[in-house]
Short mmCIF file of C-alpha atoms (C1' of nucleotides) in Angstrom, two decimals:
data_model
loop_
_atom_site.label_atom_id
_atom_site.label_comp_id
_atom_site.label_asym_id
_atom_site.label_seq_id
_atom_site.Cartn_x
_atom_site.Cartn_y
_atom_site.Cartn_z
CA MET X 11 -44.68 -70.60 -18.73
CA SER X 12 -48.22 -70.96 -17.75
CA LEU X 13 -50.58 -68.35 -16.61
CA GLU X 14 -53.47 -69.96 -14.73
CA PRO X 15 -56.84 -68.51 -15.05
CA LEU X 16 -57.08 -66.12 -12.43
CA PRO X 17 -59.95 -67.42 -10.32
CA GLY X 18 -58.11 -70.70 -10.08
CA ILE X 19 -60.82 -71.89 -7.76
CA SER X 20 -64.02 -73.59 -8.71
CA THR X 21 -67.37 -72.18 -7.68
CA ALA X 22 -67.99 -75.22 -5.50
CA GLU X 23 -64.63 -74.35 -3.62
CA MET X 24 -65.80 -70.84 -3.09
CA VAL X 25 -69.06 -71.94 -1.70
CA ALA X 26 -67.23 -74.25 0.72
CA GLN X 27 -64.87 -71.47 1.82
CA ARG X 28 -67.95 -69.07 2.30
CA ILE X 29 -69.56 -71.78 4.58
CA ARG X 30 -66.37 -72.18 6.55
CA ASP X 31 -66.13 -68.47 6.94
CA ALA X 32 -69.75 -68.41 8.09
CA ILE X 33 -69.00 -70.87 10.72
CA LEU X 34 -65.81 -69.04 11.83
CA GLU X 35 -67.64 -65.73 12.20
CA GLY X 36 -70.39 -67.41 13.95
CA THR X 37 -73.17 -66.92 11.53
CA LEU X 38 -73.48 -70.68 11.31
CA ARG X 39 -73.44 -72.79 14.39
CA PRO X 40 -73.15 -76.68 15.02
CA GLY X 41 -76.46 -78.35 14.22
CA ASP X 42 -77.66 -75.60 11.86
CA ARG X 43 -79.07 -76.99 8.67
CA LEU X 44 -77.57 -76.04 5.34
CA ILE X 45 -80.44 -75.56 2.93
CA GLU X 46 -79.31 -75.51 -0.62
CA ALA X 47 -81.87 -73.11 -2.03
CA ASP X 48 -81.19 -70.66 0.76
CA ILE X 49 -77.46 -70.57 0.25
CA ALA X 50 -77.93 -70.40 -3.52
CA ALA X 51 -80.22 -67.45 -3.30
CA GLU X 52 -77.85 -65.73 -0.88
CA LEU X 53 -74.85 -66.17 -3.16
CA GLY X 54 -76.81 -65.39 -6.29
CA ILE X 55 -76.11 -68.75 -7.96
CA SER X 56 -78.01 -71.98 -8.51
CA ARG X 57 -78.25 -75.09 -6.39
CA GLY X 58 -75.80 -77.20 -8.50
CA PRO X 59 -72.59 -75.63 -7.20
CA VAL X 60 -73.83 -75.18 -3.87
CA ARG X 61 -74.60 -78.82 -3.62
CA GLU X 62 -71.03 -79.68 -4.86
CA GLY X 63 -69.52 -77.36 -2.34
CA ILE X 64 -71.54 -78.86 0.58
CA ARG X 65 -70.32 -82.29 -0.56
CA LEU X 66 -66.73 -80.95 -0.33
CA LEU X 67 -67.35 -79.89 3.19
CA ALA X 68 -68.87 -83.32 3.93
CA ALA X 69 -65.77 -85.20 2.71
CA GLU X 70 -63.84 -83.12 5.17
CA GLY X 71 -66.13 -83.87 7.96
CA LEU X 72 -67.19 -80.38 8.65
CA VAL X 73 -70.73 -81.01 7.74
CA VAL X 74 -72.66 -84.11 8.19
CA LEU X 75 -75.26 -85.21 5.57
CA ARG X 76 -77.95 -87.67 5.72
CA ARG X 77 -79.67 -89.17 2.54
CA ASN X 78 -82.66 -87.04 1.44
CA ARG X 79 -82.42 -85.08 4.64
CA GLY X 80 -79.71 -82.50 3.73
CA ALA X 81 -76.73 -81.26 5.59
CA VAL X 82 -76.09 -79.91 9.02
CA VAL X 83 -73.11 -78.27 10.45
CA ALA X 84 -71.01 -80.91 12.37
CA SER X 85 -70.82 -80.75 16.17
CA PRO X 86 -67.30 -81.73 16.83
CA THR X 87 -66.14 -82.84 20.22
CA PHE X 88 -62.88 -82.26 21.88
CA GLU X 89 -62.11 -85.88 21.00
CA ASP X 90 -62.66 -84.99 17.35
CA ILE X 91 -59.80 -82.41 17.35
CA LEU X 92 -57.77 -84.81 19.10
CA GLU X 93 -58.24 -87.31 16.32
CA VAL X 94 -57.27 -84.50 13.94
CA TYR X 95 -54.01 -83.88 15.84
CA VAL X 96 -53.13 -87.49 16.22
CA VAL X 97 -53.42 -87.84 12.36
CA ARG X 98 -51.25 -84.83 11.82
CA LYS X 99 -48.66 -86.05 14.31
CA GLY X 100 -48.36 -89.45 12.63
CA LEU X 101 -48.60 -88.46 9.00
CA GLY X 102 -46.70 -85.26 9.56
CA SER X 103 -43.71 -87.02 11.06
CA LEU X 104 -43.70 -89.45 8.20
CA ALA X 105 -43.67 -86.67 5.59
CA LEU X 106 -40.95 -84.66 7.36
CA GLN X 107 -38.85 -87.80 7.46
CA HIS X 108 -39.29 -88.41 3.77
CA ALA X 109 -38.55 -84.75 2.94
CA ILE X 110 -35.27 -84.88 4.93
CA SER X 111 -34.20 -88.07 3.19
CA LEU X 112 -34.77 -86.37 -0.38
CA ASP X 113 -32.35 -83.67 0.60
CA VAL X 114 -34.87 -81.11 -0.16
CA ALA X 115 -33.27 -78.14 1.56
CA THR X 116 -31.86 -77.02 -1.66
CA ALA X 117 -35.13 -77.01 -3.61
CA PRO X 118 -36.76 -73.67 -4.22
CA GLU X 119 -39.82 -74.96 -2.46
CA PHE X 120 -37.89 -74.89 0.64
CA ASP X 121 -37.39 -71.13 0.41
CA ASP X 122 -41.15 -70.76 -0.13
CA ALA X 123 -41.66 -72.38 3.14
CA LEU X 124 -39.25 -70.02 4.80
CA VAL X 125 -41.21 -67.07 3.44
CA LEU X 126 -44.34 -68.61 5.08
CA LEU X 127 -42.56 -68.95 8.35
CA ASP X 128 -41.65 -65.36 8.31
CA ARG X 129 -45.25 -64.39 8.04
CA LEU X 130 -45.52 -65.62 11.61
CA ARG X 131 -43.14 -62.91 12.68
CA ASP X 132 -45.26 -60.07 11.28
CA PRO X 133 -46.75 -58.20 14.16
CA GLU X 134 -49.88 -57.55 12.21
CA VAL X 135 -50.38 -61.44 11.82
CA GLN X 136 -49.58 -61.90 15.44
CA ALA X 137 -52.24 -59.50 16.44
CA ASP X 138 -54.99 -61.69 15.07
CA PRO X 139 -55.16 -65.18 16.35
CA LEU X 140 -57.15 -66.39 13.38
CA LEU X 141 -54.44 -65.05 10.94
CA MET X 142 -51.76 -66.42 13.14
CA MET X 143 -53.34 -69.91 12.99
CA ASP X 144 -53.75 -69.83 9.15
CA ALA X 145 -50.23 -68.64 8.62
CA ASP X 146 -48.93 -71.48 10.96
CA LEU X 147 -50.94 -74.08 9.09
CA ALA X 148 -49.92 -72.69 5.80
CA PHE X 149 -46.22 -72.93 6.76
CA GLN X 150 -46.68 -76.56 7.89
CA SER X 151 -48.41 -77.42 4.73
CA ALA X 152 -45.46 -76.10 2.81
CA LEU X 153 -43.17 -78.31 4.87
CA PHE X 154 -45.17 -81.42 4.08
CA ASP X 155 -45.35 -80.66 0.38
CA LEU X 156 -41.69 -81.05 0.32
CA SER X 157 -42.07 -84.75 0.86
CA GLY X 158 -43.74 -85.21 -2.53
CA LEU X 159 -46.10 -87.71 -0.82
CA GLU X 160 -49.28 -86.55 -2.40
CA ARG X 161 -51.86 -88.74 -0.82
CA ILE X 162 -50.48 -88.07 2.65
CA THR X 163 -50.23 -84.52 2.28
CA SER X 164 -53.65 -84.38 0.87
CA VAL X 165 -55.04 -85.77 4.08
CA LEU X 166 -52.92 -83.45 6.08
CA ASP X 167 -54.28 -80.47 4.10
CA GLN X 168 -57.81 -81.58 4.78
CA THR X 169 -57.20 -81.52 8.51
CA ALA X 170 -55.45 -78.13 8.24
CA ARG X 171 -58.81 -76.73 6.66
CA ASP X 172 -60.78 -78.07 9.57
CA ILE X 173 -58.73 -77.02 12.34
CA PRO X 174 -59.58 -73.26 12.51
CA VAL X 175 -63.28 -74.27 12.30
CA PHE X 176 -63.03 -76.89 14.99
CA VAL X 177 -61.22 -74.42 17.42
CA ARG X 178 -63.92 -71.81 16.86
CA VAL X 179 -66.78 -74.16 17.33
CA LEU X 180 -65.35 -75.81 20.36
CA GLY X 181 -64.81 -72.38 21.88
CA ILE X 182 -61.11 -73.06 22.37
CA THR X 183 -59.21 -70.03 23.31
CA TYR X 184 -55.91 -69.84 21.44
CA ASP X 185 -55.03 -66.18 22.60
CA SER X 186 -52.50 -67.24 25.32
CA VAL X 187 -50.31 -68.95 22.81
CA ASP X 188 -46.72 -67.93 23.16
CA HIS X 189 -45.62 -66.76 19.62
CA ALA X 190 -42.05 -66.61 20.36
CA ALA X 191 -42.05 -70.07 21.53
CA LEU X 192 -44.06 -71.20 18.48
CA ILE X 193 -41.65 -69.58 16.21
CA GLU X 194 -38.61 -70.91 17.83
CA ARG X 195 -39.98 -74.50 17.64
CA HIS X 196 -40.58 -73.96 13.84
CA ASP X 197 -37.05 -72.52 13.46
CA HIS X 198 -35.63 -75.64 15.03
CA LEU X 199 -37.62 -77.84 12.67
CA VAL X 200 -36.46 -75.86 9.68
CA GLU X 201 -32.90 -75.96 10.88
CA ALA X 202 -33.19 -79.77 11.45
CA ILE X 203 -34.42 -80.18 7.96
CA ARG X 204 -31.63 -78.15 6.44
CA THR X 205 -29.06 -80.06 8.22
CA HIS X 206 -30.52 -83.56 7.73
CA HIS X 207 -31.08 -84.21 11.44
CA ARG X 208 -33.96 -86.52 11.36
CA ASP X 209 -34.30 -87.05 15.05
CA ALA X 210 -34.19 -83.39 15.78
CA ALA X 211 -36.87 -82.68 13.24
CA LEU X 212 -39.21 -85.40 14.70
CA ARG X 213 -38.60 -83.95 18.07
CA ALA X 214 -39.44 -80.50 17.08
CA TRP X 215 -42.56 -81.74 15.34
CA ASP X 216 -43.61 -83.75 18.43
CA ASP X 217 -42.97 -80.70 20.54
CA HIS X 218 -45.19 -78.51 18.36
CA ILE X 219 -48.05 -80.92 18.37
CA ARG X 220 -47.73 -81.33 22.18
CA SER X 221 -47.62 -77.69 22.82
CA THR X 222 -50.65 -77.04 20.62
CA VAL X 223 -52.81 -79.69 22.13
CA GLY X 224 -51.62 -78.76 25.50
CA GLU X 225 -52.75 -75.16 24.81
CA PHE X 226 -55.95 -76.25 23.73
CA SER X 227 -56.50 -78.42 26.85
CA ARG X 228 -55.77 -75.46 29.03
CA GLY X 229 -58.38 -73.27 27.23
CA TYR X 230 -61.19 -75.76 27.42
CA PRO X 231 -63.82 -76.43 30.04
CA ASP X 232 -62.53 -79.21 32.15
CA ALA X 233 -65.75 -80.79 32.47
CA GLN X 234 -65.93 -81.87 28.80
CA ILE X 235 -62.63 -83.40 28.56
CA GLU X 236 -63.15 -85.70 31.53
CA GLY X 237 -61.90 -89.06 30.69
CA ILE X 238 -60.24 -88.10 27.60
CA PHE X 239 -56.90 -88.05 29.18
CA GLU X 240 -57.32 -91.83 30.06
CA LEU X 241 -57.65 -92.67 26.34
CA PRO X 242 -54.77 -93.78 24.26
CA LEU X 243 -55.62 -90.86 21.92
CA MET X 244 -54.56 -88.26 24.26
CA HIS X 245 -51.90 -90.47 25.79
CA HIS X 246 -50.37 -90.73 22.35
CA ILE X 247 -50.41 -87.22 21.69
CA LEU X 248 -48.95 -85.88 24.88
CA ASP X 249 -46.74 -88.64 26.19
CA HIS X 250 -45.74 -91.03 23.58
CA SER X 251 -42.91 -89.81 21.48
CA SER X 252 -42.24 -92.66 19.25
CA HIS X 253 -41.94 -91.48 15.59
CA LEU X 254 -44.58 -93.24 13.62
CA MET O 10 -79.58 -100.78 -16.80
CA SER O 11 -81.34 -100.38 -13.40
CA LEU O 12 -79.83 -98.25 -10.63
CA GLU O 13 -82.58 -98.06 -8.19
CA PRO O 14 -83.42 -96.88 -4.71
CA LEU O 15 -81.68 -99.51 -2.77
CA PRO O 16 -81.49 -98.62 0.96
CA GLY O 17 -78.71 -96.47 2.21
CA ILE O 18 -76.66 -96.28 -1.12
CA SER O 19 -77.06 -92.99 -3.10
CA THR O 20 -77.00 -92.95 -6.80
CA ALA O 21 -73.68 -91.11 -6.78
CA GLU O 22 -72.23 -93.89 -4.64
CA MET O 23 -73.54 -96.48 -7.17
CA VAL O 24 -71.96 -94.62 -10.04
CA ALA O 25 -68.67 -94.50 -8.17
CA GLN O 26 -68.85 -98.30 -7.46
CA ARG O 27 -69.62 -98.86 -11.11
CA ILE O 28 -66.48 -97.01 -12.24
CA ARG O 29 -64.46 -98.85 -9.57
CA ASP O 30 -65.82 -102.16 -10.92
CA ALA O 31 -65.00 -101.00 -14.61
CA ILE O 32 -61.45 -100.40 -13.56
CA LEU O 33 -61.19 -103.68 -11.79
CA GLU O 34 -62.47 -105.61 -14.78
CA GLY O 35 -60.22 -103.71 -17.19
CA THR O 36 -62.86 -101.81 -18.99
CA LEU O 37 -61.29 -98.59 -17.83
CA ARG O 38 -57.64 -98.21 -17.70
CA PRO O 39 -55.38 -95.43 -16.22
CA GLY O 40 -55.37 -92.31 -18.31
CA ASP O 41 -58.81 -93.00 -19.74
CA ARG O 42 -61.10 -90.04 -19.73
CA LEU O 43 -64.33 -90.19 -17.83
CA ILE O 44 -67.03 -88.38 -19.98
CA GLU O 45 -69.98 -87.39 -18.01
CA ALA O 46 -72.43 -87.70 -20.83
CA ASP O 47 -71.26 -91.09 -21.92
CA ILE O 48 -71.35 -92.65 -18.42
CA ALA O 49 -74.93 -91.09 -17.88
CA ALA O 50 -76.12 -92.55 -21.10
CA GLU O 51 -74.67 -95.96 -20.42
CA LEU O 52 -76.30 -96.10 -16.92
CA GLY O 53 -79.61 -94.55 -18.13
CA ILE O 54 -79.43 -91.55 -15.82
CA SER O 55 -78.62 -87.87 -16.14
CA ARG O 56 -75.19 -86.19 -15.67
CA GLY O 57 -75.93 -84.82 -12.17
CA PRO O 58 -75.52 -87.96 -10.21
CA VAL O 59 -72.67 -89.14 -12.42
CA ARG O 60 -70.84 -85.87 -11.79
CA GLU O 61 -71.39 -86.33 -8.06
CA GLY O 62 -70.07 -89.94 -8.37
CA ILE O 63 -66.88 -88.87 -10.11
CA ARG O 64 -66.25 -86.35 -7.48
CA LEU O 65 -66.40 -88.97 -4.83
CA LEU O 66 -63.76 -90.89 -6.68
CA ALA O 67 -61.71 -87.78 -7.01
CA ALA O 68 -61.79 -87.34 -3.18
CA GLU O 69 -60.39 -90.85 -2.94
CA GLY O 70 -57.66 -90.12 -5.47
CA LEU O 71 -58.86 -92.72 -7.82
CA VAL O 72 -59.43 -90.20 -10.56
CA VAL O 73 -57.76 -87.05 -11.22
CA LEU O 74 -59.81 -83.96 -12.27
CA ARG O 75 -58.77 -80.68 -13.77
CA ARG O 76 -60.77 -77.71 -14.00
CA ASN O 77 -63.00 -77.42 -17.14
CA ARG O 78 -61.20 -80.48 -18.42
CA GLY O 79 -62.91 -83.41 -16.95
CA ALA O 80 -61.64 -86.49 -15.03
CA VAL O 81 -59.22 -89.20 -16.06
CA VAL O 82 -58.55 -92.45 -14.25
CA ALA O 83 -55.58 -92.01 -12.09
CA SER O 84 -52.21 -93.70 -12.94
CA PRO O 85 -50.96 -94.80 -9.49
CA THR O 86 -47.36 -95.89 -9.05
CA PHE O 87 -45.91 -98.46 -6.60
CA GLU O 88 -45.13 -95.53 -4.31
CA ASP O 89 -48.77 -94.50 -4.25
CA ILE O 90 -49.79 -97.85 -2.89
CA LEU O 91 -46.94 -97.70 -0.38
CA GLU O 92 -48.38 -94.37 0.89
CA VAL O 93 -51.64 -96.09 1.19
CA TYR O 94 -50.17 -98.83 3.30
CA VAL O 95 -48.08 -96.57 5.45
CA VAL O 96 -51.32 -94.67 6.39
CA ARG O 97 -53.02 -97.90 7.24
CA LYS O 98 -50.17 -99.07 9.18
CA GLY O 99 -50.04 -95.75 11.22
CA LEU O 100 -53.73 -95.00 11.73
CA GLY O 101 -54.53 -98.68 12.02
CA SER O 102 -52.34 -99.34 14.96
CA LEU O 103 -53.69 -96.32 16.72
CA ALA O 104 -57.43 -97.42 16.12
CA LEU O 105 -56.52 -101.01 17.46
CA GLN O 106 -54.84 -99.48 20.58
CA HIS O 107 -57.84 -97.44 21.13
CA ALA O 108 -60.26 -100.20 20.63
CA ILE O 109 -58.35 -102.42 23.13
CA SER O 110 -58.37 -99.77 25.75
CA LEU O 111 -62.13 -99.52 25.46
CA ASP O 112 -62.56 -103.13 26.37
CA VAL O 113 -64.50 -103.75 23.20
CA ALA O 114 -64.22 -107.49 23.23
CA THR O 115 -67.61 -107.79 24.94
CA ALA O 116 -69.38 -105.65 22.47
CA PRO O 117 -71.73 -107.12 19.90
CA GLU O 118 -69.74 -105.40 17.12
CA PHE O 119 -66.78 -107.56 18.02
CA ASP O 120 -68.61 -110.67 17.07
CA ASP O 121 -69.57 -109.08 13.85
CA ALA O 122 -65.89 -108.73 13.04
CA LEU O 123 -65.36 -112.43 13.93
CA VAL O 124 -68.17 -113.35 11.36
CA LEU O 125 -66.34 -111.45 8.76
CA LEU O 126 -63.04 -113.19 9.66
CA ASP O 127 -64.77 -116.59 9.13
CA ARG O 128 -65.64 -115.49 5.56
CA LEU O 129 -61.93 -115.70 4.90
CA ARG O 130 -62.14 -119.42 5.71
CA ASP O 131 -64.76 -120.06 3.08
CA PRO O 132 -63.12 -122.12 0.28
CA GLU O 133 -65.28 -120.27 -2.26
CA VAL O 134 -63.88 -116.99 -1.13
CA GLN O 135 -60.35 -118.30 -1.10
CA ALA O 136 -60.87 -119.40 -4.70
CA ASP O 137 -61.23 -115.76 -5.92
CA PRO O 138 -58.47 -113.40 -5.18
CA LEU O 139 -60.68 -110.40 -5.43
CA LEU O 140 -63.27 -111.84 -3.11
CA MET O 141 -60.51 -112.70 -0.67
CA MET O 142 -59.11 -109.22 -0.70
CA ASP O 143 -62.60 -107.66 -0.22
CA ALA O 144 -63.29 -109.97 2.64
CA ASP O 145 -59.91 -109.23 4.16
CA LEU O 146 -60.48 -105.46 3.98
CA ALA O 147 -64.02 -105.75 5.31
CA PHE O 148 -62.69 -107.60 8.32
CA GLN O 149 -60.12 -104.98 9.06
CA SER O 150 -62.53 -102.20 8.71
CA ALA O 151 -64.83 -103.94 11.20
CA LEU O 152 -62.02 -104.03 13.75
CA PHE O 153 -61.20 -100.35 13.20
CA ASP O 154 -64.77 -99.45 13.79
CA LEU O 155 -64.45 -100.94 17.23
CA SER O 156 -62.40 -97.89 18.20
CA GLY O 157 -65.15 -95.33 17.60
CA LEU O 158 -62.55 -93.04 16.09
CA GLU O 159 -64.80 -91.83 13.31
CA ARG O 160 -62.37 -89.44 11.49
CA ILE O 161 -59.60 -91.98 11.55
CA THR O 162 -61.76 -94.99 10.42
CA SER O 163 -63.05 -92.79 7.70
CA VAL O 164 -59.65 -92.36 6.30
CA LEU O 165 -58.91 -95.93 6.57
CA ASP O 166 -62.06 -96.94 4.98
CA GLN O 167 -61.12 -94.60 2.06
CA THR O 168 -57.91 -96.38 1.49
CA ALA O 169 -59.57 -99.77 1.72
CA ARG O 170 -61.78 -98.90 -1.23
CA ASP O 171 -58.72 -97.99 -3.34
CA ILE O 172 -56.61 -100.83 -2.61
CA PRO O 173 -58.18 -103.49 -4.98
CA VAL O 174 -58.24 -100.97 -7.72
CA PHE O 175 -54.61 -99.94 -7.21
CA VAL O 176 -53.51 -103.60 -7.09
CA ARG O 177 -55.45 -104.23 -10.29
CA VAL O 178 -54.06 -101.13 -12.04
CA LEU O 179 -50.42 -101.84 -10.95
CA GLY O 180 -50.69 -105.36 -12.17
CA ILE O 181 -49.83 -106.71 -8.77
CA THR O 182 -50.21 -110.33 -8.50
CA TYR O 183 -51.80 -111.42 -5.24
CA ASP O 184 -52.43 -114.99 -6.15
CA SER O 185 -49.51 -116.55 -4.28
CA VAL O 186 -50.78 -115.39 -0.95
CA ASP O 187 -50.57 -117.85 1.82
CA HIS O 188 -54.23 -117.90 3.04
CA ALA O 189 -53.48 -119.97 6.11
CA ALA O 190 -50.83 -117.65 7.19
CA LEU O 191 -52.98 -114.61 6.67
CA ILE O 192 -55.89 -116.03 8.63
CA GLU O 193 -53.41 -117.03 11.44
CA ARG O 194 -52.11 -113.52 11.75
CA HIS O 195 -55.66 -112.27 11.99
CA ASP O 196 -56.50 -114.86 14.64
CA HIS O 197 -53.74 -113.64 16.60
CA LEU O 198 -54.90 -110.11 16.20
CA VAL O 199 -58.36 -111.03 17.46
CA GLU O 200 -57.10 -112.95 20.38
CA ALA O 201 -54.85 -110.20 21.45
CA ILE O 202 -57.71 -107.68 21.39
CA ARG O 203 -59.89 -110.12 23.26
CA THR O 204 -57.25 -110.51 26.01
CA HIS O 205 -56.20 -106.85 26.10
CA HIS O 206 -52.59 -107.41 24.87
CA ARG O 207 -51.87 -104.29 23.27
CA ASP O 208 -48.32 -105.07 22.20
CA ALA O 209 -49.32 -108.45 20.91
CA ALA O 210 -51.99 -106.74 18.85
CA LEU O 211 -49.73 -104.06 17.43
CA ARG O 212 -47.13 -106.72 16.59
CA ALA O 213 -49.82 -108.85 14.68
CA TRP O 214 -50.94 -105.62 12.72
CA ASP O 215 -47.29 -104.77 11.85
CA ASP O 216 -46.85 -108.39 10.66
CA HIS O 217 -49.98 -108.22 8.57
CA ILE O 218 -48.86 -104.95 6.77
CA ARG O 219 -45.39 -106.10 6.27
CA SER O 220 -46.48 -109.41 4.87
CA THR O 221 -48.88 -107.76 2.42
CA VAL O 222 -46.47 -105.20 1.14
CA GLY O 223 -43.80 -107.93 0.98
CA GLU O 224 -46.15 -110.00 -1.14
CA PHE O 225 -46.81 -107.08 -3.31
CA SER O 226 -43.12 -106.35 -3.87
CA ARG O 227 -42.44 -109.91 -5.00
CA GLY O 228 -45.34 -109.73 -7.48
CA TYR O 229 -44.14 -106.62 -9.09
CA PRO O 230 -41.54 -105.89 -11.76
CA ASP O 231 -38.19 -104.99 -10.12
CA ALA O 232 -37.35 -102.32 -12.51
CA GLN O 233 -40.32 -100.09 -11.34
CA ILE O 234 -39.55 -100.25 -7.65
CA GLU O 235 -35.95 -99.35 -8.10
CA GLY O 236 -34.99 -96.83 -5.39
CA ILE O 237 -38.12 -97.27 -3.46
CA PHE O 238 -36.52 -99.43 -0.96
CA GLU O 239 -34.06 -96.63 -0.08
CA LEU O 240 -36.89 -94.06 0.83
CA PRO O 241 -38.22 -93.95 4.33
CA LEU O 242 -41.65 -94.83 3.07
CA MET O 243 -40.64 -98.47 2.42
CA HIS O 244 -38.20 -98.48 5.31
CA HIS O 245 -40.91 -97.57 7.59
CA ILE O 246 -43.27 -100.28 6.43
CA LEU O 247 -40.90 -103.14 6.27
CA ASP O 248 -38.29 -102.47 9.03
CA HIS O 249 -39.56 -100.00 11.41
CA SER O 250 -41.77 -101.35 14.04
CA SER O 251 -42.54 -98.44 16.35
CA HIS O 252 -46.18 -98.13 17.03
CA LEU O 253 -47.23 -94.72 15.86
"C1'" DC M 30 -41.84 -76.43 -43.01
"C1'" DT M 31 -43.26 -74.45 -38.85
"C1'" DT M 32 -46.17 -71.43 -36.30
"C1'" DT M 33 -50.20 -68.80 -35.39
"C1'" DC M 34 -54.81 -68.02 -35.45
"C1'" DG M 35 -59.72 -69.17 -35.96
"C1'" DT M 36 -63.48 -71.80 -36.26
"C1'" DA M 37 -66.22 -76.07 -35.30
"C1'" DG M 38 -67.03 -79.67 -32.35
"C1'" DA M 39 -66.79 -81.95 -27.98
"C1'" DT M 40 -67.16 -81.59 -23.16
"C1'" DT M 41 -67.74 -79.50 -18.73
"C1'" DG M 42 -70.02 -75.78 -15.75
"C1'" DT M 43 -74.47 -73.79 -14.64
"C1'" DT M 44 -79.37 -73.09 -14.35
"C1'" DA M 45 -84.22 -73.82 -13.71
"C1'" DA M 46 -87.97 -77.12 -13.81
"C1'" DC M 47 -89.68 -81.41 -12.22
"C1'" DA M 48 -89.99 -85.57 -9.18
"C1'" DA M 49 -89.39 -87.94 -4.88
"C1'" DT M 50 -88.83 -87.70 -0.17
"C1'" DC M 51 -89.14 -85.97 4.25
"C1'" DT M 52 -91.29 -82.82 7.90
"C1'" DT M 53 -94.77 -80.71 10.15
"C1'" DC M 54 -99.28 -79.81 11.32
"C1'" DT M 55 -104.12 -80.89 11.68
"C1'" DC M 56 -107.76 -83.67 13.17
"C1'" DG M 57 -110.18 -87.52 14.47
"C1'" DA M 58 -110.17 -92.11 17.12
"C1'" DG M 59 -109.32 -94.16 21.33
"C1'" DC E 15 -105.36 -85.91 26.56
"C1'" DT E 16 -102.44 -88.94 23.67
"C1'" DC E 17 -101.57 -91.01 19.66
"C1'" DG E 18 -101.56 -91.84 14.71
"C1'" DA E 19 -103.26 -91.23 9.84
"C1'" DG E 20 -102.94 -88.09 6.23
"C1'" DA E 21 -102.57 -83.93 3.87
"C1'" DA E 22 -99.65 -79.64 2.73
"C1'" DG E 23 -95.46 -77.58 2.64
"C1'" DA E 24 -90.49 -77.66 2.57
"C1'" DT E 25 -86.39 -79.60 0.80
"C1'" DT E 26 -83.46 -82.73 -1.51
"C1'" DG E 27 -82.80 -85.64 -5.81
"C1'" DT E 28 -82.86 -85.75 -10.77
"C1'" DT E 29 -83.45 -84.17 -15.33
"C1'" DA E 30 -82.79 -81.63 -19.60
"C1'" DA E 31 -81.57 -77.37 -21.69
"C1'" DC E 32 -78.34 -73.62 -21.99
"C1'" DA E 33 -73.70 -71.35 -21.36
"C1'" DA E 34 -68.84 -71.33 -20.98
"C1'" DT E 35 -64.62 -73.48 -21.98
"C1'" DC E 36 -61.45 -76.53 -24.01
"C1'" DT E 37 -59.53 -79.57 -27.92
"C1'" DA E 38 -58.60 -80.60 -32.54
"C1'" DC E 39 -58.10 -79.42 -37.04
"C1'" DG E 40 -56.95 -76.72 -40.85
"C1'" DA E 41 -55.85 -72.61 -43.38
"C1'" DA E 42 -52.93 -68.59 -43.81
"C1'" DA E 43 -48.69 -66.15 -42.53
"C1'" DG E 44 -43.83 -66.20 -41.63
#
DNA sequence: CTTTCGTAGATTGTTAACAATCTTCTCGAG
DNA sequence: CTCGAGAAGATTGTTAACAATCTACGAAAG
């Protein structure tokens, strides 16, 4: 039995999370500079860990940094979030396939995922779009973990951390989402995994991605997604249903 | 030991490259600890940039780091490199599709890619398996860049940096590769992009991935890939030809 | 003999000062 | 009035010292 040190999270990661939160609550906006000394002073620590935290965000693509010129909050476009979703679609379906082939429905981790799915049914969670999104992504992440594909799940987790920020920054409205339909799709996915129905699982996953991106597209100013629908990126997400 | 202000490359990135090189030449082996102070002393710099460079490698999955316990060189398995190739297959075919739809054959960057392809024809390059692999990956990276999909190419580039190290660490022999066949496949790919033949391009890309992984499998001890062929990971790479 | 505990050494995590680089603003030439 | 050289300030990059944590080893207890 191991008792991990309670923090469990490094100072740099805390810094990164604080900056993510600041973007989510609007304190930081795209294009804003991240000045190491200022952030360090604000958090009451020194520049070292702050610098490290900023580099973590840069690896995720949430901030852009140029040599000797510091970091600025990234200005993602609608196409950026499509890139994120096309990665999630492709790598996600592979992870799910793999998990199913491992007969993972009997593992205790599978039940952990179910608990996370139940969180989506909590009215308190449903009341807050941000909580809802976090819970949704946490559930998905738990499913991917079942595959044991560490490198692929690592990429997926990286995209998951970015999604709420991107949605916020892009001004996408996610309020109109149909919670019942979302949960039903996830139930289908879980059931397909439990019963080893590979094709049903991949269909459920495709449905989820398509619905989510479709939701985003509705809540986004038409002018700024002009032309996007002509690109294979969008085409792939919405129309193409081949399974990686 | 001079690590000095070369244009574009940060000290941390130089440190990361030095460590990659050390693994390639066998100085560092899987499981070896990376001690910040030692590396700093060896390179004649301080611990700060060394620490930063190690974090870069950790983000790539080349070293594993545990809180307050430092970093060790990762011990990749054959399955790890399959994960890398499945990512490259999936995201690569998407990037190529996208590039084709952008009518990118007229862009000057396309010619840059052709120059990199010609490097593969240089007998001097062909004589050194490591040079050959680097040139091969550089050419592929140039093709992906044509898509303009920054997040996806960034993931692809990350995998490209790891591949030579993984190959070295796993003891995969890449010597028997048929250079003429490799170049011919790439020529097909280039021609398909130039003439906007989407399906031909995706077929050429699938061929390349399949040949490469097939080559790896031949040069690897059978005992250690036992069972791998049953997993959807391997199945996907070798048999499944759907295009993401 | 095994286990537990405690200390010393090794190593990472953090800090603050210093150096190098970039940005901004002034001021003079054209 | 515009443009550019150059100094002053702001900010990042680097360094070395300090603090916190982990590891290894050995002695004492069971």
